[in-house]
Coordinates of C-alpha atoms in Angstrom, one line a residue:
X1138 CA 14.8 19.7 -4.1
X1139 CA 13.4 16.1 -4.2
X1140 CA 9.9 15.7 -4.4
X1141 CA 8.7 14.1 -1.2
X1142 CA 10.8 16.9 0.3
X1143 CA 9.1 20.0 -1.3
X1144 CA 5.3 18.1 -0.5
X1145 CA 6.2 16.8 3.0
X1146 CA 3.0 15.2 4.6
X1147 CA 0.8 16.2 1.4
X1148 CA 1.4 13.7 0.1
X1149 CA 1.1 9.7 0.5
X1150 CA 2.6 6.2 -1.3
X1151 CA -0.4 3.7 -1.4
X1152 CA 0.9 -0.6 -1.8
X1153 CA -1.9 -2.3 -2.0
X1154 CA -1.4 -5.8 0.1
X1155 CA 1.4 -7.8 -1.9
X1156 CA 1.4 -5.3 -4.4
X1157 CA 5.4 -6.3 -5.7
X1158 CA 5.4 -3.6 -8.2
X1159 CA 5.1 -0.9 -5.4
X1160 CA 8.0 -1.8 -3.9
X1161 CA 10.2 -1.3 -7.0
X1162 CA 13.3 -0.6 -6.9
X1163 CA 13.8 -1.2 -3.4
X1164 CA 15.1 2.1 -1.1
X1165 CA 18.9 2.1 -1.9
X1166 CA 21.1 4.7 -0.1
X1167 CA 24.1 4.3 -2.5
X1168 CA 21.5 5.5 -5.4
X1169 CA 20.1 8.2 -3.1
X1170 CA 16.4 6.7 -3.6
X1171 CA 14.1 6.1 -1.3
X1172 CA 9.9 5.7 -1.2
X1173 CA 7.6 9.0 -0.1
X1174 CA 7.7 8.6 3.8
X1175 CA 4.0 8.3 4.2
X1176 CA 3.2 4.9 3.6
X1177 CA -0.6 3.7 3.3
X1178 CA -1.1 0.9 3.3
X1179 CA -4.4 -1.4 1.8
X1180 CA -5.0 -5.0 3.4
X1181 CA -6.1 -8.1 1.7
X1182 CA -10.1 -6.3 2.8
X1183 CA -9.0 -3.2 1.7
X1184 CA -8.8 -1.2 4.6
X1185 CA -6.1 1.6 4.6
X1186 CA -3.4 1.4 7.2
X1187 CA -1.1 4.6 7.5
X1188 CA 2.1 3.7 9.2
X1189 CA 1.5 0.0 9.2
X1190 CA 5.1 -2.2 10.2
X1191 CA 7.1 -3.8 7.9
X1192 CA 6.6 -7.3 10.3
X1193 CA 2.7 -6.7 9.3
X1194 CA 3.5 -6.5 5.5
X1195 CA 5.4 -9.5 5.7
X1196 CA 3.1 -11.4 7.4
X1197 CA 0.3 -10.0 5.0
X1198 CA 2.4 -11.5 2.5
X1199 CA 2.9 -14.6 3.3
X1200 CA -0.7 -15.2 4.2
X1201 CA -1.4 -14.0 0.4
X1202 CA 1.1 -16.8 -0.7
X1203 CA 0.0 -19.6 1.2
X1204 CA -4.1 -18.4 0.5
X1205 CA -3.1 -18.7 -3.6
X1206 CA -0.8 -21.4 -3.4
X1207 CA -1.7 -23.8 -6.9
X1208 CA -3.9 -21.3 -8.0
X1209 CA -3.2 -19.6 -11.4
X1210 CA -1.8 -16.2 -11.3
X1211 CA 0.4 -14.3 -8.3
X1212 CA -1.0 -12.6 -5.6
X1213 CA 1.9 -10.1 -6.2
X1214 CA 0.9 -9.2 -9.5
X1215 CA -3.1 -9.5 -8.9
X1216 CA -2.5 -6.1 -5.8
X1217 CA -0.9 -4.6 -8.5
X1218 CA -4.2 -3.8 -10.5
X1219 CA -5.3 -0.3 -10.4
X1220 CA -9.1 -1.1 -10.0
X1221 CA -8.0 -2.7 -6.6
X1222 CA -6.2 0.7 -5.2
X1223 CA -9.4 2.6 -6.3
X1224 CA -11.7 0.2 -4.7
X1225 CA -9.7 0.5 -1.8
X1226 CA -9.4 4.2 -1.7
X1227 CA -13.6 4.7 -2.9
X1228 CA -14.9 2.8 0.2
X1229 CA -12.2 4.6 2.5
X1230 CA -14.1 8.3 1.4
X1231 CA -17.6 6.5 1.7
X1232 CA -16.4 5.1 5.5
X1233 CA -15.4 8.8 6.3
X1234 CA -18.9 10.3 5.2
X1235 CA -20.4 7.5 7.4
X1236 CA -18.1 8.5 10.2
X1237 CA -16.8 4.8 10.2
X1238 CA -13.3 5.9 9.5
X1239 CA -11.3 8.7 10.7
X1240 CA -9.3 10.8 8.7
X1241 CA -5.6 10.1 7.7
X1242 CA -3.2 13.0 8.4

């Protein structure tokens, strides 16, 4: 039994922002893959989004792409560090002590 089907809803697939590494390799039904169903996703503040569209992500991308146009380095491959996704992730338990977020289910 595949993974996301034995931990159904206990489990979640964090992209932070324009993270390009996350979406690797892309959901392909003739290679029976696809991404854990339970998407969260972390905005270029790092808030976390469950369920957020795919028209959001998009347009979170190109924002990120027009905001580091000429500048050195990708915005794709600067989401991808880990010490952003556990920023991200810290101040989302801190906001739920505080009561200033609600818990993701």
């Amino acid at each position: 039994m595949a993974f996301d089907q034995q931990l159904k809803e206990r489990s979640f697939r964090f992209v932070n922002n324009n993270d390009l590494i996350a979406e690797v390799p892309p959901m392909d039904l003739l290679l029976r893959y696809w991404h854990i169903d339970q998407l969260i996703y972390i905005d270029e503040s790092g808030k976390l989004h469950p369920g957020v569209s795919m028209f959001r992500r998009v347009l979170d991308g190109l924002k990120g792409l027009r905001r580091d146009f000429g500048k050195l380095g990708f915005d794709t491959l600067k989401d991808h560090k880990m010490n952003n996704y556990v920023q991200a992730v810290r101040k989302y338990v801190e906001d739920l002590k505080t009561g200033q977020q609600t818990p993701i289910s």
